[in-house]
mmCIF file of C-alpha atoms (C1' of nucleotides) in Angstrom:
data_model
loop_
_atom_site.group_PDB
_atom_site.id
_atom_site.type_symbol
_atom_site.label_atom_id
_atom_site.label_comp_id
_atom_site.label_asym_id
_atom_site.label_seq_id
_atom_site.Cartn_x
_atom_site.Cartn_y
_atom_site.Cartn_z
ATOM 1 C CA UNK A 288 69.417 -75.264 -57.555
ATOM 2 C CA UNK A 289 69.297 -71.766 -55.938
ATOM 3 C CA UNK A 290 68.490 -70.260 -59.333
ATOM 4 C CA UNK A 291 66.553 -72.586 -59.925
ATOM 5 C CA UNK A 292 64.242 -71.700 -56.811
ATOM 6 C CA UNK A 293 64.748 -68.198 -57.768
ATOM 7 C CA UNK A 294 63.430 -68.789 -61.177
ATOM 8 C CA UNK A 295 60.302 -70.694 -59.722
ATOM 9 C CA UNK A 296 59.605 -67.650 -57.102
ATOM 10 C CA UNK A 297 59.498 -65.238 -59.921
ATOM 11 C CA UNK A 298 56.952 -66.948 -61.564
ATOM 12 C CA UNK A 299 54.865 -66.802 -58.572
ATOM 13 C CA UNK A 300 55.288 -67.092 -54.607
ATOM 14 C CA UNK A 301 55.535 -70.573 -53.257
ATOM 15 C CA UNK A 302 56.036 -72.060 -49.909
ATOM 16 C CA UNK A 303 58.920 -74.947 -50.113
ATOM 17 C CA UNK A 304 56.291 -77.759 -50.084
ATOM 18 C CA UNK A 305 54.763 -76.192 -53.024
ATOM 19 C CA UNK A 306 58.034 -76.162 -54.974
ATOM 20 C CA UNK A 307 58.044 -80.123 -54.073
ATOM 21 C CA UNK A 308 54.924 -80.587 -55.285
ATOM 22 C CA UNK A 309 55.579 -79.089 -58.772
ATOM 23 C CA UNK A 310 58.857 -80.635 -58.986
ATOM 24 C CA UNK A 311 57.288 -83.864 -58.091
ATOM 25 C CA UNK A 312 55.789 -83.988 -61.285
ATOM 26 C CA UNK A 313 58.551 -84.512 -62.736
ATOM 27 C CA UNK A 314 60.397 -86.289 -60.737
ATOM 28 C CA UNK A 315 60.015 -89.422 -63.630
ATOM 29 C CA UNK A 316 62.035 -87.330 -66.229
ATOM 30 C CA UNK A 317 64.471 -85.357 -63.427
ATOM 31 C CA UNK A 318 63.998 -86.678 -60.079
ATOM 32 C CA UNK A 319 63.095 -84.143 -57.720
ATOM 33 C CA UNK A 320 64.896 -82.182 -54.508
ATOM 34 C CA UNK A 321 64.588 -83.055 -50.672
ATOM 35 C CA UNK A 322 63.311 -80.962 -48.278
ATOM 36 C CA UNK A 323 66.805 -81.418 -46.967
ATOM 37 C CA UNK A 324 68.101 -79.292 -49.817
ATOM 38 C CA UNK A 325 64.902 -77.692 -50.365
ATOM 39 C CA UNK A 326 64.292 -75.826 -46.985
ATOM 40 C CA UNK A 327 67.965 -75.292 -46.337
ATOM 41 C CA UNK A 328 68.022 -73.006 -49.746
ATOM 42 C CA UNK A 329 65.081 -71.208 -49.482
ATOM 43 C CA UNK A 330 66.698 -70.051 -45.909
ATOM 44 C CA UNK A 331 69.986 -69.363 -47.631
ATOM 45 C CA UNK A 332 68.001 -66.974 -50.455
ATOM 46 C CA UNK A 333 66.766 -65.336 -47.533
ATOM 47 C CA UNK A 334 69.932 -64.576 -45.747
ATOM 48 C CA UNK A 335 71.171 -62.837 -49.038
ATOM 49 C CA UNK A 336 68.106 -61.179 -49.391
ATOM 50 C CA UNK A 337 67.189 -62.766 -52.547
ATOM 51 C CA UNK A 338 63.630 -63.937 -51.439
ATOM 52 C CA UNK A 339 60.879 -62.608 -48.748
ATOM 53 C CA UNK A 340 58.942 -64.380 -46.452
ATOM 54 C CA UNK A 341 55.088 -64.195 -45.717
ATOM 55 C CA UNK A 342 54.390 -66.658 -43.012
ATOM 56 C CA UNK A 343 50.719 -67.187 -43.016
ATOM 57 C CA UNK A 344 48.802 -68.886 -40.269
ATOM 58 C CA UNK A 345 45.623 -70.027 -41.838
ATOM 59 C CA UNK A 346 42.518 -70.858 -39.289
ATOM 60 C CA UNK A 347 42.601 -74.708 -39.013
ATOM 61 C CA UNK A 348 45.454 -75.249 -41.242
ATOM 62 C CA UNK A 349 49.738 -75.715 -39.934
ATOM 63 C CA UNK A 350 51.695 -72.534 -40.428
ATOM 64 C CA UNK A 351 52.820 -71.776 -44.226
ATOM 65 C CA UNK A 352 56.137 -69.892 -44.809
ATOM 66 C CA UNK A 353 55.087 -67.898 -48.813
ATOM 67 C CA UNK A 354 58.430 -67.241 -50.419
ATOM 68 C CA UNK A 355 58.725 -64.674 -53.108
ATOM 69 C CA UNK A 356 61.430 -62.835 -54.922
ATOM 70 C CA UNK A 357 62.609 -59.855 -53.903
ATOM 71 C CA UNK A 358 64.101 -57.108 -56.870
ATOM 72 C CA UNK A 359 67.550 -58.316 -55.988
ATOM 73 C CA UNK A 360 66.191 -61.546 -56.329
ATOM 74 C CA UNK A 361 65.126 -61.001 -59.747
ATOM 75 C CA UNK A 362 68.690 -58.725 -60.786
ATOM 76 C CA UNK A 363 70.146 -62.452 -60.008
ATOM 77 C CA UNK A 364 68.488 -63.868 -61.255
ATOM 78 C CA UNK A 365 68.690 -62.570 -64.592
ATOM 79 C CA UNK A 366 72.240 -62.380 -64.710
ATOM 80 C CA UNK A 367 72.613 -66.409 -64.426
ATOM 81 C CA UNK A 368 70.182 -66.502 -66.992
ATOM 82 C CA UNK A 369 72.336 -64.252 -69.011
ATOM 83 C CA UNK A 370 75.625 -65.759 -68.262
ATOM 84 C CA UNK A 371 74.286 -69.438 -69.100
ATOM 85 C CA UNK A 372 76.232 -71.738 -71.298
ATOM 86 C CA UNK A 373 74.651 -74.986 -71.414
ATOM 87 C CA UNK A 374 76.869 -76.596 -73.867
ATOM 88 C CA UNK A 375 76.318 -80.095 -73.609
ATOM 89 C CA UNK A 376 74.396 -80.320 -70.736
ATOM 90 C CA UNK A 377 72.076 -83.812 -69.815
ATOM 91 C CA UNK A 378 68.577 -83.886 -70.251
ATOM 92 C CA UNK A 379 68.225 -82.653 -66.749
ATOM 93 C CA UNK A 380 69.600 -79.904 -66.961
ATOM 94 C CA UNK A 381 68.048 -79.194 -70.083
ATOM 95 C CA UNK A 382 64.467 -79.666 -68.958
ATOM 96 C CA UNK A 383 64.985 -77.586 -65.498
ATOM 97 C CA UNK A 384 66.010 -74.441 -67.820
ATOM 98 C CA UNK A 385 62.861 -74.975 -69.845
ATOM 99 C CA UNK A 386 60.490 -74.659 -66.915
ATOM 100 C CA UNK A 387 62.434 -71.056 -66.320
ATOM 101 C CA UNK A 388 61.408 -70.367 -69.823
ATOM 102 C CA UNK A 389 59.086 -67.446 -68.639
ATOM 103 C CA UNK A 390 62.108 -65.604 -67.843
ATOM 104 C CA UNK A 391 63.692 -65.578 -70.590
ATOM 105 C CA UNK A 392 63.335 -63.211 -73.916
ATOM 106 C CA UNK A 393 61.478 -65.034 -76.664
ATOM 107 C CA UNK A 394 64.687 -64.300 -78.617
ATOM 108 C CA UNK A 395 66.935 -65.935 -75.577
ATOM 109 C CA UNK A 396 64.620 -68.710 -75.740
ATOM 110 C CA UNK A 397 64.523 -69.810 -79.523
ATOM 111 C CA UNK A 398 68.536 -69.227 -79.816
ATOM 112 C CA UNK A 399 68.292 -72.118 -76.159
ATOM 113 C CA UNK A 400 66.268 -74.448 -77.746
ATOM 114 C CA UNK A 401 67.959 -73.545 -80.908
ATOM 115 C CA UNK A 402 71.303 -75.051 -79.508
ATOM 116 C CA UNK A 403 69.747 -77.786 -77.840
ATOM 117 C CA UNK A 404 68.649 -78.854 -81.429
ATOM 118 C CA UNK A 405 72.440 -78.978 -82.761
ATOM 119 C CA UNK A 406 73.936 -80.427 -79.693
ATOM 120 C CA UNK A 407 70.561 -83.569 -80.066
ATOM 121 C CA UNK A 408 70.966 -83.741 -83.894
ATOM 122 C CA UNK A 409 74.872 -84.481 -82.917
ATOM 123 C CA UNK A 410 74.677 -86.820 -80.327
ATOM 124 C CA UNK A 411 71.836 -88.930 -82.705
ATOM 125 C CA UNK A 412 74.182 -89.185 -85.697
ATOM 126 C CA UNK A 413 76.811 -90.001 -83.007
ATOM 127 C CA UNK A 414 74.255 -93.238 -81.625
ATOM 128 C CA UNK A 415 73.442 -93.922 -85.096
ATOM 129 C CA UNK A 416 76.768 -94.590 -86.628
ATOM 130 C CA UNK A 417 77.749 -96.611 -83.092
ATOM 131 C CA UNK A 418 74.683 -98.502 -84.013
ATOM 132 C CA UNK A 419 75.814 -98.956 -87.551
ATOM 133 C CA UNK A 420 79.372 -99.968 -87.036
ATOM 134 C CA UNK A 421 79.675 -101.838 -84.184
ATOM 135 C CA UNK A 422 76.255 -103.727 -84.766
ATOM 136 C CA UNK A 423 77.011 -107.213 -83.233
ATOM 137 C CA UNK A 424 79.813 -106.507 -80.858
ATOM 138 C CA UNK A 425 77.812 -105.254 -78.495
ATOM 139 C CA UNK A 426 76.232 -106.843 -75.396
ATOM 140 C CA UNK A 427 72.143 -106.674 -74.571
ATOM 141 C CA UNK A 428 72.570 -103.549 -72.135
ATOM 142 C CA UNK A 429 74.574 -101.770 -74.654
ATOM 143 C CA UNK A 430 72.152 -102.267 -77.618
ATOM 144 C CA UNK A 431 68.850 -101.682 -75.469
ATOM 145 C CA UNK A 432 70.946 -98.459 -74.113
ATOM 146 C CA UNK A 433 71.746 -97.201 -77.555
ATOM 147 C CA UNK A 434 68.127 -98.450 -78.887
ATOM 148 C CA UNK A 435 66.316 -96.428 -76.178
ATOM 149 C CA UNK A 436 68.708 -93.061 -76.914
ATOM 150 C CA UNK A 437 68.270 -93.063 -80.032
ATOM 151 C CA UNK A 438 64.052 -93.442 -79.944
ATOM 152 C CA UNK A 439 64.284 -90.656 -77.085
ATOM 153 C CA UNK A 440 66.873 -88.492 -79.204
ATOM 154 C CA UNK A 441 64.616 -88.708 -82.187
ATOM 155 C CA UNK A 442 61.413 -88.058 -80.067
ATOM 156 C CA UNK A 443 63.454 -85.018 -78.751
ATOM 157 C CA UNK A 444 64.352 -83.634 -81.750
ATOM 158 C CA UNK A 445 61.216 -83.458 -83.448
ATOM 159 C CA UNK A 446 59.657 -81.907 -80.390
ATOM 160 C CA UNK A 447 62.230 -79.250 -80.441
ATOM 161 C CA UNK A 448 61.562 -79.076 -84.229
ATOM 162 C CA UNK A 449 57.955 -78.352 -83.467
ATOM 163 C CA UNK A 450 57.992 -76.193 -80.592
ATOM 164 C CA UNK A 451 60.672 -74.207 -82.627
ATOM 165 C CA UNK A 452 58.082 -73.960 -85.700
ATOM 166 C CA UNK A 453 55.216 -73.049 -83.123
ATOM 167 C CA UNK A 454 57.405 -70.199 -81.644
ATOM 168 C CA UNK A 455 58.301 -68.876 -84.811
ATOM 169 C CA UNK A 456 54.859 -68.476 -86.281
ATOM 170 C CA UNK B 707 78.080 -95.881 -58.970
ATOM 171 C CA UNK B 708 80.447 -98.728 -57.061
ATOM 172 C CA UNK B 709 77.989 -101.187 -58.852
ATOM 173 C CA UNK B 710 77.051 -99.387 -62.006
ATOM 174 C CA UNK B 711 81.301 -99.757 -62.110
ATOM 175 C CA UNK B 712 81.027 -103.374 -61.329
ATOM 176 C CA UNK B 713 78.168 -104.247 -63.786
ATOM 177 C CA UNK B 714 80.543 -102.229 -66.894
ATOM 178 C CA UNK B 715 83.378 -104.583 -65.189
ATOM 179 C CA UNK B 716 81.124 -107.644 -65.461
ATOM 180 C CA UNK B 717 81.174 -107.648 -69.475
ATOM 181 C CA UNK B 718 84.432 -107.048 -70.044
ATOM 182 C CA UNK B 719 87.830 -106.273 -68.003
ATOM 183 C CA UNK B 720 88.459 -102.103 -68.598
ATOM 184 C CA UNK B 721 89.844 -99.311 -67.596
ATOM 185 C CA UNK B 722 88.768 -96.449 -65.705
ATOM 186 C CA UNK B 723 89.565 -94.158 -69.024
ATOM 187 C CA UNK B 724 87.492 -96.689 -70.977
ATOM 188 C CA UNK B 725 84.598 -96.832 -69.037
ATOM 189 C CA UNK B 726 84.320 -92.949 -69.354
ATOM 190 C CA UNK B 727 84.631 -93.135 -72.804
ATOM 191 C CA UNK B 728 81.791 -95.432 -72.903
ATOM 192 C CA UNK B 729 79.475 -92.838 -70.844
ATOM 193 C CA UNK B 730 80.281 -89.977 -72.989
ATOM 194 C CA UNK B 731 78.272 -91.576 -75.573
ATOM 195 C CA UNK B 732 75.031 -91.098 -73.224
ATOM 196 C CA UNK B 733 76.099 -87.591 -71.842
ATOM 197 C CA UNK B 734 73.131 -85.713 -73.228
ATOM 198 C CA UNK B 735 70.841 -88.277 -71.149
ATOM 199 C CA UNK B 736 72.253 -88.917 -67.894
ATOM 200 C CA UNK B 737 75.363 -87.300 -67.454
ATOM 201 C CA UNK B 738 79.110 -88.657 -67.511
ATOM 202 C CA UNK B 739 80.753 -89.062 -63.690
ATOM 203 C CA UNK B 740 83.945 -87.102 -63.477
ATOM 204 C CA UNK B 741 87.510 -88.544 -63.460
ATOM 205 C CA UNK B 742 87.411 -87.312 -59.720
ATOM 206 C CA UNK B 743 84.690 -89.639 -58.868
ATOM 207 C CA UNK B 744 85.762 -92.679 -61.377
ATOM 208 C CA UNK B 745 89.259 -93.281 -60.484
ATOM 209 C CA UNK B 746 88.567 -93.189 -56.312
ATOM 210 C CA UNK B 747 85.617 -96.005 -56.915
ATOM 211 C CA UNK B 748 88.256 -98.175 -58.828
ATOM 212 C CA UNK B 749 90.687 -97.864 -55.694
ATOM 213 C CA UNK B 750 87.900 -99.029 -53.366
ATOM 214 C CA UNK B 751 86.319 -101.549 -55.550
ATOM 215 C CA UNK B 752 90.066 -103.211 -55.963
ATOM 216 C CA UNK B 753 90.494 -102.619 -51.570
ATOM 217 C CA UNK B 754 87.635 -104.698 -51.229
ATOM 218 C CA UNK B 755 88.497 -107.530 -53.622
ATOM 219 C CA UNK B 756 85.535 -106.569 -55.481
ATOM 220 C CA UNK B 757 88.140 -106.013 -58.778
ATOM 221 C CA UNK B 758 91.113 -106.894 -59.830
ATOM 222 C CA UNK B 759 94.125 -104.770 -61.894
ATOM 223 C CA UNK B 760 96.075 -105.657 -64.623
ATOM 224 C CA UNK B 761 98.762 -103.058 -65.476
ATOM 225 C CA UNK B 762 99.868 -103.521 -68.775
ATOM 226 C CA UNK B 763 102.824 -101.588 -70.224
ATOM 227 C CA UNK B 764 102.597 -101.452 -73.491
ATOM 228 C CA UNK B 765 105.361 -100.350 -75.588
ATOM 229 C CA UNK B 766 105.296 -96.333 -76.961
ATOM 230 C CA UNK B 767 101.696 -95.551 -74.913
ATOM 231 C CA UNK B 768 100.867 -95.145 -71.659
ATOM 232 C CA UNK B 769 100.210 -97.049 -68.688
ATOM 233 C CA UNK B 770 96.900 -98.549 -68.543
ATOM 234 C CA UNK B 771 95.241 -100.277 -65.472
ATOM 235 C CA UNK B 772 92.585 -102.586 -66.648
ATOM 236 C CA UNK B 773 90.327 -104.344 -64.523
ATOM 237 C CA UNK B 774 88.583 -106.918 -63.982
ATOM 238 C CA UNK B 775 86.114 -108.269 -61.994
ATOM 239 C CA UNK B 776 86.199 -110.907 -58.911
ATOM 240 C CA UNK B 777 83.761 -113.411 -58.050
ATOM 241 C CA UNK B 778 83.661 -111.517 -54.858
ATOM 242 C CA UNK B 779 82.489 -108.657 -57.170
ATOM 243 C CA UNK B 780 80.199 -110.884 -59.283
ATOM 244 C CA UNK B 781 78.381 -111.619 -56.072
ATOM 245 C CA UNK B 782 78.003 -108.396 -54.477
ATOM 246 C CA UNK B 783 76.819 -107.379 -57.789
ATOM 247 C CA UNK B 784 73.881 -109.923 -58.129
ATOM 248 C CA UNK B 785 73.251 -109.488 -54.618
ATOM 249 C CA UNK B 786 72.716 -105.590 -55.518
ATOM 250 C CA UNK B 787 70.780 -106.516 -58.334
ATOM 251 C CA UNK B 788 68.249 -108.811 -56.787
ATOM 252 C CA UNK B 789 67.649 -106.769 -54.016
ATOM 253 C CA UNK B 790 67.238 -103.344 -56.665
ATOM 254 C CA UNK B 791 63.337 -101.876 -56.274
ATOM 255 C CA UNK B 792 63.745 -98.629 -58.609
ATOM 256 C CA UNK B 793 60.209 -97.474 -57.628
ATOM 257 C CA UNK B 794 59.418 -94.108 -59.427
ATOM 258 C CA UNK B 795 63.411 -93.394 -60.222
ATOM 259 C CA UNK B 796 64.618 -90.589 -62.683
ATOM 260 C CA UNK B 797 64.857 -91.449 -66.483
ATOM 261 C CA UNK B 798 68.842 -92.021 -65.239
ATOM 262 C CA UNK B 799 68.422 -94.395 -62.815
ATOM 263 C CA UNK B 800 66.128 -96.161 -65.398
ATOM 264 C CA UNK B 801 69.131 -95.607 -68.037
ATOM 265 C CA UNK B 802 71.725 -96.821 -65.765
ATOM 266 C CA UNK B 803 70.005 -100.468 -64.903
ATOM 267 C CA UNK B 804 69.159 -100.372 -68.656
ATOM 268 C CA UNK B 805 72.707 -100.298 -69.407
ATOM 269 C CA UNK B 806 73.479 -103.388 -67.236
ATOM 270 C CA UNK B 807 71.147 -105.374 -68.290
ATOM 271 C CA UNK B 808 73.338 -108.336 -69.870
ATOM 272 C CA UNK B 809 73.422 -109.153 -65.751
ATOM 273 C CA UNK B 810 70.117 -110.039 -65.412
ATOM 274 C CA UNK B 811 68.040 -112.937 -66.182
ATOM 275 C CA UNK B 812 65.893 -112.510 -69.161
ATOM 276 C CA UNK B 813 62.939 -112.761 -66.550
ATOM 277 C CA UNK B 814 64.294 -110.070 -64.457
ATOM 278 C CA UNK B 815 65.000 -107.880 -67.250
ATOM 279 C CA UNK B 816 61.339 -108.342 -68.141
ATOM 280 C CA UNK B 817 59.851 -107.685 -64.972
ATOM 281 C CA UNK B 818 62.158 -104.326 -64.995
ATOM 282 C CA UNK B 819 60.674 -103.071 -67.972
ATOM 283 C CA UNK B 820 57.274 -103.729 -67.043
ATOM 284 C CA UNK B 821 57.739 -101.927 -64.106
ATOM 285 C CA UNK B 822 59.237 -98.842 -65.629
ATOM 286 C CA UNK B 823 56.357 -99.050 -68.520
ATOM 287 C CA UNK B 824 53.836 -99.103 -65.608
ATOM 288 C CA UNK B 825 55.176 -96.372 -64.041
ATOM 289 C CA UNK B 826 55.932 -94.389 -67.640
ATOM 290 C CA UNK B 827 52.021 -94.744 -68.385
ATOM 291 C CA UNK B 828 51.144 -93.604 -65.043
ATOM 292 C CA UNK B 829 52.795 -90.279 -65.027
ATOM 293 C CA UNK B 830 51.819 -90.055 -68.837
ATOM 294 C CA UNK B 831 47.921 -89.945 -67.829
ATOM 295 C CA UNK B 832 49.194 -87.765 -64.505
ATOM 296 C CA UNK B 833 50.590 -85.315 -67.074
ATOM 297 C CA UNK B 834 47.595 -85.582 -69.667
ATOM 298 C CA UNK B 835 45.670 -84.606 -66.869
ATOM 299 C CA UNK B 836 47.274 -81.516 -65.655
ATOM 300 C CA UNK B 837 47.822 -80.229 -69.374
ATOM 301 C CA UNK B 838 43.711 -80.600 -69.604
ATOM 302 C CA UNK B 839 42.472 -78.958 -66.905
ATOM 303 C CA UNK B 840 44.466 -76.133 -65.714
ATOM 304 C CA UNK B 841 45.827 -75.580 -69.498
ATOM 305 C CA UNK B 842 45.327 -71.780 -69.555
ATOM 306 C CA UNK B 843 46.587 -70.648 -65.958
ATOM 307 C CA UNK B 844 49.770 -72.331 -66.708
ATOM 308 C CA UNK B 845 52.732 -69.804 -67.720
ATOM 309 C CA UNK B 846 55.098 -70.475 -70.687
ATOM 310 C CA UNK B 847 57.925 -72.633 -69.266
ATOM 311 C CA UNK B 848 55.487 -75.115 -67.568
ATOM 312 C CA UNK B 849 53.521 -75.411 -70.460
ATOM 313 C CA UNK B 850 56.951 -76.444 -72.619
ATOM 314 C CA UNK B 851 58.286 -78.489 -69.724
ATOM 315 C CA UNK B 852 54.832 -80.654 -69.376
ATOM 316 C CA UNK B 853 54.625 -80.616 -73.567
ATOM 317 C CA UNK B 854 58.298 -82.025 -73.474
ATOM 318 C CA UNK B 855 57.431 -84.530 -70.675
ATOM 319 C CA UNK B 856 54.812 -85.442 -72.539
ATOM 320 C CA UNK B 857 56.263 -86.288 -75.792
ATOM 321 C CA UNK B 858 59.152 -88.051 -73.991
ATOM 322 C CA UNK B 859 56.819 -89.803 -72.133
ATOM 323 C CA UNK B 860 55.313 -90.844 -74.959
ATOM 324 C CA UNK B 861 58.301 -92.299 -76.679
ATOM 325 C CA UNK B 862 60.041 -94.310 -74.283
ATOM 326 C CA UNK B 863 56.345 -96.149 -73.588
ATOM 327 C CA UNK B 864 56.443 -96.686 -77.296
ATOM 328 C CA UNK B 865 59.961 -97.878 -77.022
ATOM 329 C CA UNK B 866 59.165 -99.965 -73.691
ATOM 330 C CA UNK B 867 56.324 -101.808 -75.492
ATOM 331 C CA UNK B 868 58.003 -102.312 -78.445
ATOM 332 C CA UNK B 869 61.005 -103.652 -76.753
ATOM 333 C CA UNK B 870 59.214 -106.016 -74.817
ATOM 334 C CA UNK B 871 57.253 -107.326 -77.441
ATOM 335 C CA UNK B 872 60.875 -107.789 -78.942
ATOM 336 C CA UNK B 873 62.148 -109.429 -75.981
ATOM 337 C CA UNK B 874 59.336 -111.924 -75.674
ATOM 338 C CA UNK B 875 58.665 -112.742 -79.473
ATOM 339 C "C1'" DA C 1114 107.144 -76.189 -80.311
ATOM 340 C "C1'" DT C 1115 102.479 -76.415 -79.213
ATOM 341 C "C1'" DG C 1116 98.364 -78.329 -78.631
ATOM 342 C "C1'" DT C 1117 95.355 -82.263 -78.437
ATOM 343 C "C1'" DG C 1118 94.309 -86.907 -76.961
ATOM 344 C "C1'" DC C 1119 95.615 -90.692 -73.985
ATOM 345 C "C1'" DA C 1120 96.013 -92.000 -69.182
ATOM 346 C "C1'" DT C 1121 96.217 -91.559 -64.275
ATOM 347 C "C1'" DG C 1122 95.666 -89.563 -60.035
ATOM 348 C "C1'" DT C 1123 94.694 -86.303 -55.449
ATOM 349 C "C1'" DA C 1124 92.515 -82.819 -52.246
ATOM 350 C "C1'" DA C 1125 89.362 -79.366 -51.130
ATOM 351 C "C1'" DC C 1126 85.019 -78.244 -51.438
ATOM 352 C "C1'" DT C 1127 79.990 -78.422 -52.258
ATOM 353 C "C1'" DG C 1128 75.775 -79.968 -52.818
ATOM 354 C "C1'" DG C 1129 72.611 -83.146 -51.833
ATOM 355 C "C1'" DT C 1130 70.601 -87.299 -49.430
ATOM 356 C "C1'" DT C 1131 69.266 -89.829 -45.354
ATOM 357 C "C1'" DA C 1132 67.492 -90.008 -41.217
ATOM 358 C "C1'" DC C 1133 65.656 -87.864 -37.666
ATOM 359 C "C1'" DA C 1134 62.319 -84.703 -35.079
ATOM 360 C "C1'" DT C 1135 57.983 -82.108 -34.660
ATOM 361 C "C1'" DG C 1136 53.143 -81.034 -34.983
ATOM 362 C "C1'" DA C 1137 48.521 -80.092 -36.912
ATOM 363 C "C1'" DT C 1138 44.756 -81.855 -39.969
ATOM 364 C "C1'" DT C 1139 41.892 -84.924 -42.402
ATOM 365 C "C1'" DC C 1140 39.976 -89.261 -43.696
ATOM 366 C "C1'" DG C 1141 38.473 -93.936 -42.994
ATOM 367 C "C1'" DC D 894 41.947 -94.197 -33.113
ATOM 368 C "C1'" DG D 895 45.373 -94.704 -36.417
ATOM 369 C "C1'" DA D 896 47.141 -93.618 -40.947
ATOM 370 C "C1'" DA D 897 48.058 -90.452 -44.496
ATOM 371 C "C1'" DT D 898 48.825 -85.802 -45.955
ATOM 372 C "C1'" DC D 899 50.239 -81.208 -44.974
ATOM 373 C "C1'" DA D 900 54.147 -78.569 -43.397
ATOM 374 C "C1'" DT D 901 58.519 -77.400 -41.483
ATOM 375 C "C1'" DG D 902 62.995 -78.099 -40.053
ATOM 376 C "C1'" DT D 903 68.140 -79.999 -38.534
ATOM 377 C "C1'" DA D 904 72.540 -82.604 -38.601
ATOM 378 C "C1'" DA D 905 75.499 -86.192 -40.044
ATOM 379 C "C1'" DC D 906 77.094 -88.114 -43.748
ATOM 380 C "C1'" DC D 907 78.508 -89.086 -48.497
ATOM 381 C "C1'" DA D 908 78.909 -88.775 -53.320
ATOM 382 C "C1'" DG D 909 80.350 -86.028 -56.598
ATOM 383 C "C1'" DT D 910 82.582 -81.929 -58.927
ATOM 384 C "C1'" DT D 911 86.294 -78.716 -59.540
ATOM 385 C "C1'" DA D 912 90.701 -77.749 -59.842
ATOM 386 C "C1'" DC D 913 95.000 -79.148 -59.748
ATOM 387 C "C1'" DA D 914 99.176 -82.112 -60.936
ATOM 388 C "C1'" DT D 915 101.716 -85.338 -63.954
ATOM 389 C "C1'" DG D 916 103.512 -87.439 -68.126
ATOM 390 C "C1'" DC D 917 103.796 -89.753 -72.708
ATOM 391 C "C1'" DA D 918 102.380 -89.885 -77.738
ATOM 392 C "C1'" DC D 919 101.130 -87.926 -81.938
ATOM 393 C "C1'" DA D 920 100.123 -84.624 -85.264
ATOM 394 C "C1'" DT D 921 100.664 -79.685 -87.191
#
DNA sequence: ATGTGCATGTAACTGGTTACATGATTCG
DNA sequence: CGAATCATGTAACCAGTTACATGCACAT
């Protein structure tokens, strides 16, 4: 989550409601933070020095607190970036690395998504053969469970096939 | 998690090592809980007469505890279930009820999926919109992270309607 | 014999949610 | 004038992970 902030600050600077709001787009696919973890971090990153502060009082308008990243910031950035696994992570964490794509190497990047393709392409042969063997034995939840993986699996894949192809050419 | 146990528990009498097995399979999409977290909701489930254990001995392996559930536990589940709103939750929350959905009435389960498509569509066109008009001021990560969204997004309304024309034909 | 899979558990820690508290602004 | 949105924050609580600890079975 702190990284996660951090990678969102080095994008541009944000004030904590404005990370809300962009997570809150999302929030369908990877739910998104509360303010009660959200404010609490940002203060945190500050302590270490990590972020900045700009509090702006705007004419009219309640006080704004602008967070951005400070060079140590981005130095730790980078190194959790660098020192990232991800092996076998859920689609959560999956899709929060993607929106730090901008700060990663197009060469990080492709060998990300790259692995995110293998560990998919298991998991679907995995569903499929569960499918395939144990057809009837399984109950309604299981089967609609296993039906919807599979159709978001596939839909994955061939996105990451795609976006793979478009980054390449 | 006390009930997503209890609904696993409602289709047939396991183990704690069983129902993790059964998770792993949808790791990549919502995550698998720890051992750390499993075996301490069995304790309290059984303290509560919500479950029951059966520790069976079997010759050369190791112990197992299966269990079952109560009609204590049957209630409290349907009680959990009736009262269950799931506005806007995360794709895993969605996945989780999925999963249990042998314990609801056909109705119910109906109603559920509507609901999700509903809510599906509605970030779908939020997204569509967003992609449209601020489509060049957006910086790489967010423009993969909506594209993904949106081709997710895509397939489980797909899926939804197709599964609901299923369930009603 | 060594490691991997089965099978269970505990304790410390951490991260996050929930609920609360505040206050200005804007819209109907 | 009241409700919703903008905007920030705190504290208690809880759910979960991590790391540890144990032991048998089976294969190499």
């Amino acid at each position: 989550m702190r990284y996660f902030i951090l990678g969102f600050l080095n994008q541009r600077p944000m004030s904590g409601y404005d990370i809300k709001q962009f997570l809150e787009q999302f929030s369908w696919l990877i739910g998104s933070p509360s303010f009660g973890s959200l404010y609490p971090a940002l203060h945190a990153l500050l302590e270490e020095g990590l972020v900045s502060v700009d509090i702006t009082a705007r004419a009219d308008k309640p006080l704004r607190k602008i967070y951005s990243i400070t060079n140590a910031g981005r130095a730790a950035l980078h190194e959790w970036l660098g020192q990232l696994t991800l092996s076998d992570a859920p689609l959560k964490s999956f899709v929060m690395c993607l929106i730090l794509a901008e700060n990663l190497s197009p060469a990080g990047l492709a060998t990300y998504l790259h692995h995110r393709r293998d560990q998919v392409a298991d998991h679907l042969t995995g569903l499929s053969q569960t499918v395939g063997t144990t057809d009837d034995a399984l109950d309604l939840g299981q089967r609609l469970a296993l039906d919807y993986g599979l159709a978001i699996a596939t839909a994955e894949l061939s996105w990451l096939d795609s976006t793979l192809a478009g980054l390449a050419g």
